[in-house]
């Protein structure tokens, strides 16, 4: 059966009306508000063909039709039109991206909040994973006689802090010397390059008391290993519950349990997905294209952000299949255009200033 221009127009009308009303769409609605030149009878015939092709469904015998996941997929791949972001919204996005590049975790959370507000859906943001980039700077700073702060900075200006208990008192100049040795030996290396022989070399050079040295190396390892567990932030978690598709309490609870689970970002990031991407690299998974059963009534649009040609994190928008794909895709595409600016620049000044102030 041929999918001609008229059938595509009717499918698009059904999707646009259903997106707005969440009610099944009948032939009279399409004839009155979308394709006024066609009779209801003609539209009904075409809708029967679309249903036979699996692009629309009839939820009840006497009801109109709703798009199927296959119909949404066709719409996303062939019919969707990009929307221009409101200029005021675009200015807000760019101001956020350019304002606090030294506080990347906070900035990413703010981006998640903004996307949840703009789209009215749920935004899930994964924080950058240090293991995927190289170390740029390590700094030990005194807190008191028994505690120091370890600051690790990657070449993407991603900062992690860790409190280190000291087994022996160390003067500020001793901590700075340790920092210099660690920077000389570890700067420019990824976690996978830090092997046992290198650790033994550092131990030999520093000649610290065994307990203090072990605490320091354990802290560095813990700080880096933290990146193995994908750290995520969910904004607008309850937004999706505003849609009638999730009025069923059991279905809503199942979805929320998934979104709050530890392994959700491993799926949402979509790095292993084989689904078709948009021209700008966004991944869109619709309905049962999502493997977890909790997401069979959802659509997910994911953008992976990169540094040094590696994916180091992702931003996903989760909504019902009746998602405003045009708006979500446009928002993420506009965001991704300016995202590389986050990883430009030198070592954060705050690290250098802290060292200077304590000397």
Coordinates of C-alpha atoms in Angstrom, one line a residue:
X1 CA 0.0 0.0 0.0
X2 CA 1.4 3.4 -1.0
X3 CA 2.0 6.1 1.6
X4 CA 1.1 9.1 -0.6
X5 CA 1.2 12.8 0.3
X6 CA -2.4 12.9 1.4
X7 CA -1.9 10.0 3.8
X8 CA 1.2 11.8 5.2
X9 CA -0.9 15.0 5.7
X10 CA -3.6 13.1 7.5
X11 CA -1.1 11.4 9.7
X12 CA 0.6 14.7 10.6
X13 CA -2.9 16.2 11.4
X14 CA -3.7 13.3 13.7
X15 CA -0.4 13.7 15.5
X16 CA -0.7 17.5 15.9
X17 CA -4.2 17.3 17.2
X18 CA -3.5 14.4 19.6
X19 CA -0.5 16.2 20.9
X20 CA -2.7 19.1 21.8
X21 CA -5.7 17.3 23.2
X22 CA -4.7 13.8 24.2
X23 CA -8.0 12.7 22.7
X24 CA -8.5 10.3 19.8
X25 CA -8.9 12.1 16.5
X26 CA -11.8 11.6 14.2
X27 CA -12.2 12.3 10.5
X28 CA -14.6 15.3 11.1
X29 CA -12.0 17.0 13.2
X30 CA -9.4 16.7 10.5
X31 CA -11.8 17.8 7.8
X32 CA -12.9 20.9 9.8
X33 CA -9.6 22.1 11.2
X34 CA -6.8 20.7 9.1
X35 CA -7.7 19.5 5.6
X36 CA -10.8 21.4 4.8
X37 CA -10.7 20.5 1.2
X38 CA -11.3 16.8 1.9
X39 CA -14.5 15.2 2.9
X40 CA -14.9 13.2 6.1
X41 CA -15.6 10.1 4.0
X42 CA -12.3 10.5 2.1
X43 CA -10.4 11.0 5.3
X44 CA -12.0 8.0 6.9
X45 CA -10.9 5.8 4.0
X46 CA -7.3 7.1 4.3
X47 CA -7.3 6.6 8.0
X48 CA -8.4 3.0 7.5
X49 CA -5.3 2.6 5.3
X50 CA -3.1 4.2 7.8
X51 CA -4.4 1.9 10.5
X52 CA -3.8 -1.1 8.3
X53 CA -0.2 0.1 7.8
X54 CA 0.3 0.2 11.6
X55 CA 0.8 4.0 11.7
X56 CA -2.4 4.8 13.7
X57 CA -4.5 2.9 16.2
X58 CA -8.1 2.9 17.3
X59 CA -8.1 2.6 21.2
X60 CA -11.9 1.9 21.3
X61 CA -14.4 0.7 18.7
X62 CA -16.3 4.0 18.6
X63 CA -13.4 6.3 19.1
X64 CA -11.2 8.1 16.7
X65 CA -7.5 7.2 16.0
X66 CA -4.3 7.9 17.9
X67 CA -0.8 7.7 16.5
X68 CA 1.1 4.4 17.0
X69 CA 4.8 4.3 17.9
X70 CA 5.5 3.4 14.3
X71 CA 3.5 6.5 13.3
X72 CA 5.5 8.7 15.7
X73 CA 8.7 7.3 14.3
X74 CA 7.7 8.2 10.7
X75 CA 6.8 11.7 11.9
X76 CA 10.2 12.2 13.6
X77 CA 12.2 10.8 10.7
X78 CA 10.4 12.5 7.8
X79 CA 7.7 15.1 8.8
X80 CA 9.1 16.9 11.9
X81 CA 9.9 20.6 11.5
X82 CA 12.4 22.3 13.7
X83 CA 11.0 25.2 15.8
X84 CA 13.0 28.3 16.4
X85 CA 13.6 28.9 20.1
X86 CA 12.2 32.1 21.5
X87 CA 15.0 34.7 21.5
X88 CA 14.6 35.4 25.2
X89 CA 14.9 31.7 26.0
X90 CA 17.9 31.4 23.7
X91 CA 19.6 34.4 25.5
X92 CA 18.9 32.7 28.9
X93 CA 20.5 29.4 27.7
X94 CA 23.6 31.1 26.4
X95 CA 24.0 33.3 29.5
X96 CA 23.9 30.1 31.6
X97 CA 26.5 28.4 29.4
X98 CA 28.9 31.4 29.6
X99 CA 28.5 32.4 33.2
X100 CA 29.9 29.7 35.5
X101 CA 32.2 27.5 33.6
X102 CA 34.3 26.9 36.7
X103 CA 31.3 25.3 38.5
X104 CA 30.4 22.7 35.9
X105 CA 28.2 20.4 38.1
X106 CA 26.1 23.4 39.3
X107 CA 25.8 24.7 35.7
X108 CA 24.7 21.3 34.4
X109 CA 22.0 21.2 37.1
X110 CA 20.8 24.6 36.1
X111 CA 20.6 23.5 32.4
X112 CA 18.5 20.5 33.5
X113 CA 16.2 22.8 35.4
X114 CA 15.9 25.1 32.4
X115 CA 15.1 22.3 30.0
X116 CA 12.5 20.8 32.3
X117 CA 10.9 24.2 32.4
X118 CA 11.1 24.9 28.7
X119 CA 9.8 21.5 27.6
X120 CA 7.4 20.7 30.5
X121 CA 9.0 17.2 30.5
X122 CA 11.6 15.5 32.7
X123 CA 15.3 16.2 32.1
X124 CA 18.0 13.8 33.2
X125 CA 21.6 15.0 33.1
X126 CA 24.7 12.9 33.6
X127 CA 27.7 14.6 35.1
X128 CA 31.0 14.4 33.3
X129 CA 33.0 11.2 33.9
X130 CA 36.6 11.9 34.9
X131 CA 37.7 8.4 33.8
X132 CA 37.1 9.4 30.2
X133 CA 39.3 12.4 30.2
X134 CA 42.9 13.2 31.3
X135 CA 44.0 14.7 34.6
X136 CA 45.1 18.3 34.3
X137 CA 45.8 19.4 37.9
X138 CA 45.9 17.9 41.4
X139 CA 46.1 20.1 44.5
X140 CA 46.2 19.2 48.2
X141 CA 45.2 22.0 50.5
X142 CA 45.3 22.1 54.4
X143 CA 42.0 22.2 56.2
X144 CA 43.3 21.5 59.7
X145 CA 46.0 19.4 61.3
X146 CA 44.2 16.1 60.7
X147 CA 42.5 16.8 57.3
X148 CA 43.4 18.0 53.8
X149 CA 41.3 18.6 50.8
X150 CA 42.2 16.9 47.5
X151 CA 41.1 18.8 44.4
X152 CA 41.3 17.0 41.1
X153 CA 40.8 19.0 37.8
X154 CA 40.5 17.3 34.4
X155 CA 41.4 18.9 31.1
X156 CA 37.8 19.7 30.6
X157 CA 37.9 22.0 33.7
X158 CA 35.8 19.4 35.6
X159 CA 36.5 19.7 39.4
X160 CA 36.1 17.1 42.1
X161 CA 36.9 17.5 45.8
X162 CA 37.6 14.9 48.4
X163 CA 38.3 15.2 52.2
X164 CA 41.4 13.3 53.2
X165 CA 42.2 12.2 56.8
X166 CA 45.9 12.6 57.6
X167 CA 47.7 10.0 59.6
X168 CA 50.4 12.5 60.5
X169 CA 50.4 16.3 60.6
X170 CA 51.6 17.9 57.4
X171 CA 52.6 21.5 56.9
X172 CA 51.2 23.5 54.0
X173 CA 54.6 23.5 52.2
X174 CA 54.7 19.7 52.6
X175 CA 51.2 19.4 51.0
X176 CA 52.3 21.6 48.1
X177 CA 55.4 19.5 47.6
X178 CA 53.2 16.4 47.5
X179 CA 51.0 18.2 45.0
X180 CA 53.9 19.0 42.8
X181 CA 55.1 15.4 42.7
X182 CA 51.6 14.1 41.9
X183 CA 51.2 16.7 39.1
X184 CA 54.6 15.8 37.6
X185 CA 53.8 12.1 37.6
X186 CA 50.0 12.0 36.9
X187 CA 49.2 15.2 34.9
X188 CA 48.1 14.3 31.4
X189 CA 47.2 10.7 32.3
X190 CA 43.9 8.9 32.2
X191 CA 42.8 6.6 35.0
X192 CA 43.7 3.5 32.9
X193 CA 47.3 4.8 32.6
X194 CA 47.9 4.9 36.3
X195 CA 49.4 1.5 36.9
X196 CA 51.0 -0.2 39.9
X197 CA 54.6 0.6 38.8
X198 CA 53.7 4.3 38.7
X199 CA 52.2 4.2 42.1
X200 CA 55.2 2.5 43.5
X201 CA 57.5 5.2 42.0
X202 CA 55.4 7.9 43.6
X203 CA 55.5 6.2 47.0
X204 CA 59.3 5.9 46.7
X205 CA 59.7 9.6 45.8
X206 CA 57.5 11.0 48.5
X207 CA 58.8 8.8 51.4
X208 CA 55.7 9.4 53.5
X209 CA 54.6 7.4 56.5
X210 CA 52.8 4.3 55.1
X211 CA 49.4 5.2 56.6
X212 CA 49.5 8.7 55.3
X213 CA 50.6 7.6 51.8
X214 CA 47.9 4.9 51.7
X215 CA 45.2 7.4 52.7
X216 CA 46.3 9.8 50.0
X217 CA 46.4 7.2 47.3
X218 CA 43.1 5.7 48.4
X219 CA 41.5 9.2 48.2
X220 CA 42.9 9.8 44.7
X221 CA 41.6 6.4 43.6
X222 CA 38.2 7.0 45.3
X223 CA 37.9 10.4 43.6
X224 CA 38.6 9.0 40.2
X225 CA 36.5 5.9 40.7
X226 CA 33.6 8.1 41.5
X227 CA 33.4 8.8 37.8
X228 CA 32.7 5.1 37.1
X229 CA 29.3 5.5 38.9
X230 CA 27.4 7.7 36.5
X231 CA 26.3 10.7 38.7
X232 CA 23.0 12.1 37.5
X233 CA 20.6 14.9 38.2
X234 CA 16.9 14.7 37.5
X235 CA 15.0 17.9 36.9
X236 CA 11.2 18.1 36.7
X237 CA 10.8 14.5 37.8
X238 CA 7.1 14.9 38.4
X239 CA 6.4 16.8 35.2
X240 CA 5.7 13.7 33.3
X241 CA 3.0 12.7 35.8
X242 CA 0.9 15.7 34.6
X243 CA 0.1 13.9 31.4
X244 CA -3.0 11.6 31.3
X245 CA -1.0 8.7 29.9
X246 CA 0.4 8.3 33.5
X247 CA -2.7 8.8 35.5
X248 CA -2.6 5.1 36.4
X249 CA -0.8 5.0 39.8
X250 CA 0.9 1.7 39.2
X251 CA 2.3 2.8 35.9
X252 CA 3.4 6.2 37.3
X253 CA 5.1 4.5 40.3
X254 CA 7.0 2.1 38.0
X255 CA 8.2 5.0 35.9
X256 CA 9.4 7.0 38.8
X257 CA 11.2 4.0 40.3
X258 CA 13.1 3.7 37.1
X259 CA 14.0 7.4 36.8
X260 CA 15.3 7.3 40.4
X261 CA 17.2 4.1 39.9
X262 CA 21.0 3.9 39.9
X263 CA 21.3 2.3 36.5
X264 CA 18.8 4.6 34.6
X265 CA 21.5 6.8 33.1
X266 CA 23.3 3.8 31.6
X267 CA 20.3 3.3 29.5
X268 CA 19.2 6.9 29.0
X269 CA 22.6 8.0 27.8
X270 CA 21.9 6.0 24.7
X271 CA 25.6 5.4 23.9
X272 CA 25.0 1.8 22.8
X273 CA 21.7 2.6 21.1
X274 CA 21.3 1.6 17.5
X275 CA 18.3 3.8 17.0
X276 CA 18.4 6.4 14.2
X277 CA 19.9 9.8 15.2
X278 CA 18.9 13.2 13.9
X279 CA 21.3 15.2 11.7
X280 CA 22.8 16.8 14.8
X281 CA 23.4 13.5 16.5
X282 CA 20.4 13.4 18.9
X283 CA 19.0 10.0 19.6
X284 CA 15.3 9.5 19.8
X285 CA 13.7 6.4 21.1
X286 CA 9.9 6.0 21.0
X287 CA 7.6 3.7 22.9
X288 CA 8.7 0.1 22.7
X289 CA 12.0 1.0 21.0
X290 CA 12.9 1.5 24.7
X291 CA 14.0 -1.8 26.2
X292 CA 12.8 -1.3 29.8
X293 CA 9.1 -2.0 30.1
X294 CA 8.7 1.1 32.3
X295 CA 9.5 3.2 29.3
X296 CA 7.2 1.6 26.8
X297 CA 4.8 4.6 27.0
X298 CA 7.6 7.1 26.9
X299 CA 9.8 8.8 24.3
X300 CA 13.4 9.8 25.1
X301 CA 15.5 12.4 23.3
X302 CA 19.2 12.2 24.2
X303 CA 22.1 14.5 23.4
X304 CA 25.6 13.3 24.3
X305 CA 28.1 16.0 25.0
X306 CA 31.7 15.5 24.1
X307 CA 35.3 16.6 24.9
X308 CA 38.4 15.6 23.0
X309 CA 36.2 13.5 20.7
X310 CA 34.8 11.4 23.6
X311 CA 31.4 11.2 25.0
X312 CA 31.7 12.3 28.6
X313 CA 28.1 12.9 29.6
X314 CA 24.5 13.2 28.3
X315 CA 21.3 15.1 28.6
X316 CA 18.0 13.3 28.1
X317 CA 14.4 14.6 27.9
X318 CA 11.8 12.0 29.0
X319 CA 8.2 12.5 28.1
X320 CA 5.1 10.6 26.8
X321 CA 5.0 9.3 23.3
X322 CA 2.7 12.2 22.7
X323 CA 5.8 14.4 23.0
X324 CA 6.3 17.8 21.3
X325 CA 9.2 16.4 19.4
X326 CA 9.7 19.6 17.4
X327 CA 10.2 21.7 20.5
X328 CA 12.4 19.2 22.4
X329 CA 14.7 18.5 19.5
X330 CA 15.0 22.3 18.8
X331 CA 15.9 23.0 22.4
X332 CA 18.6 20.3 22.6
X333 CA 20.0 21.2 19.2
X334 CA 20.3 24.9 20.2
X335 CA 21.9 23.9 23.5
X336 CA 24.5 21.6 21.9
X337 CA 25.7 24.4 19.5
X338 CA 27.2 26.3 22.4
X339 CA 28.0 23.4 24.7
X340 CA 31.7 23.0 23.6
X341 CA 32.4 26.5 25.2
X342 CA 32.0 24.9 28.6
X343 CA 35.3 23.0 28.2
X344 CA 37.5 25.9 27.0
X345 CA 40.0 27.7 29.1
X346 CA 42.9 27.1 31.6
X347 CA 43.0 25.6 35.1
X348 CA 40.2 27.2 37.2
X349 CA 41.5 30.3 38.9
X350 CA 40.1 29.3 42.2
X351 CA 42.6 26.5 42.5
X352 CA 45.5 28.9 41.9
X353 CA 44.1 31.5 44.2
X354 CA 43.5 29.1 47.1
X355 CA 47.2 28.0 46.9
X356 CA 48.4 31.6 46.9
X357 CA 46.1 32.7 49.8
X358 CA 47.4 30.0 52.1
X359 CA 51.1 30.5 51.5

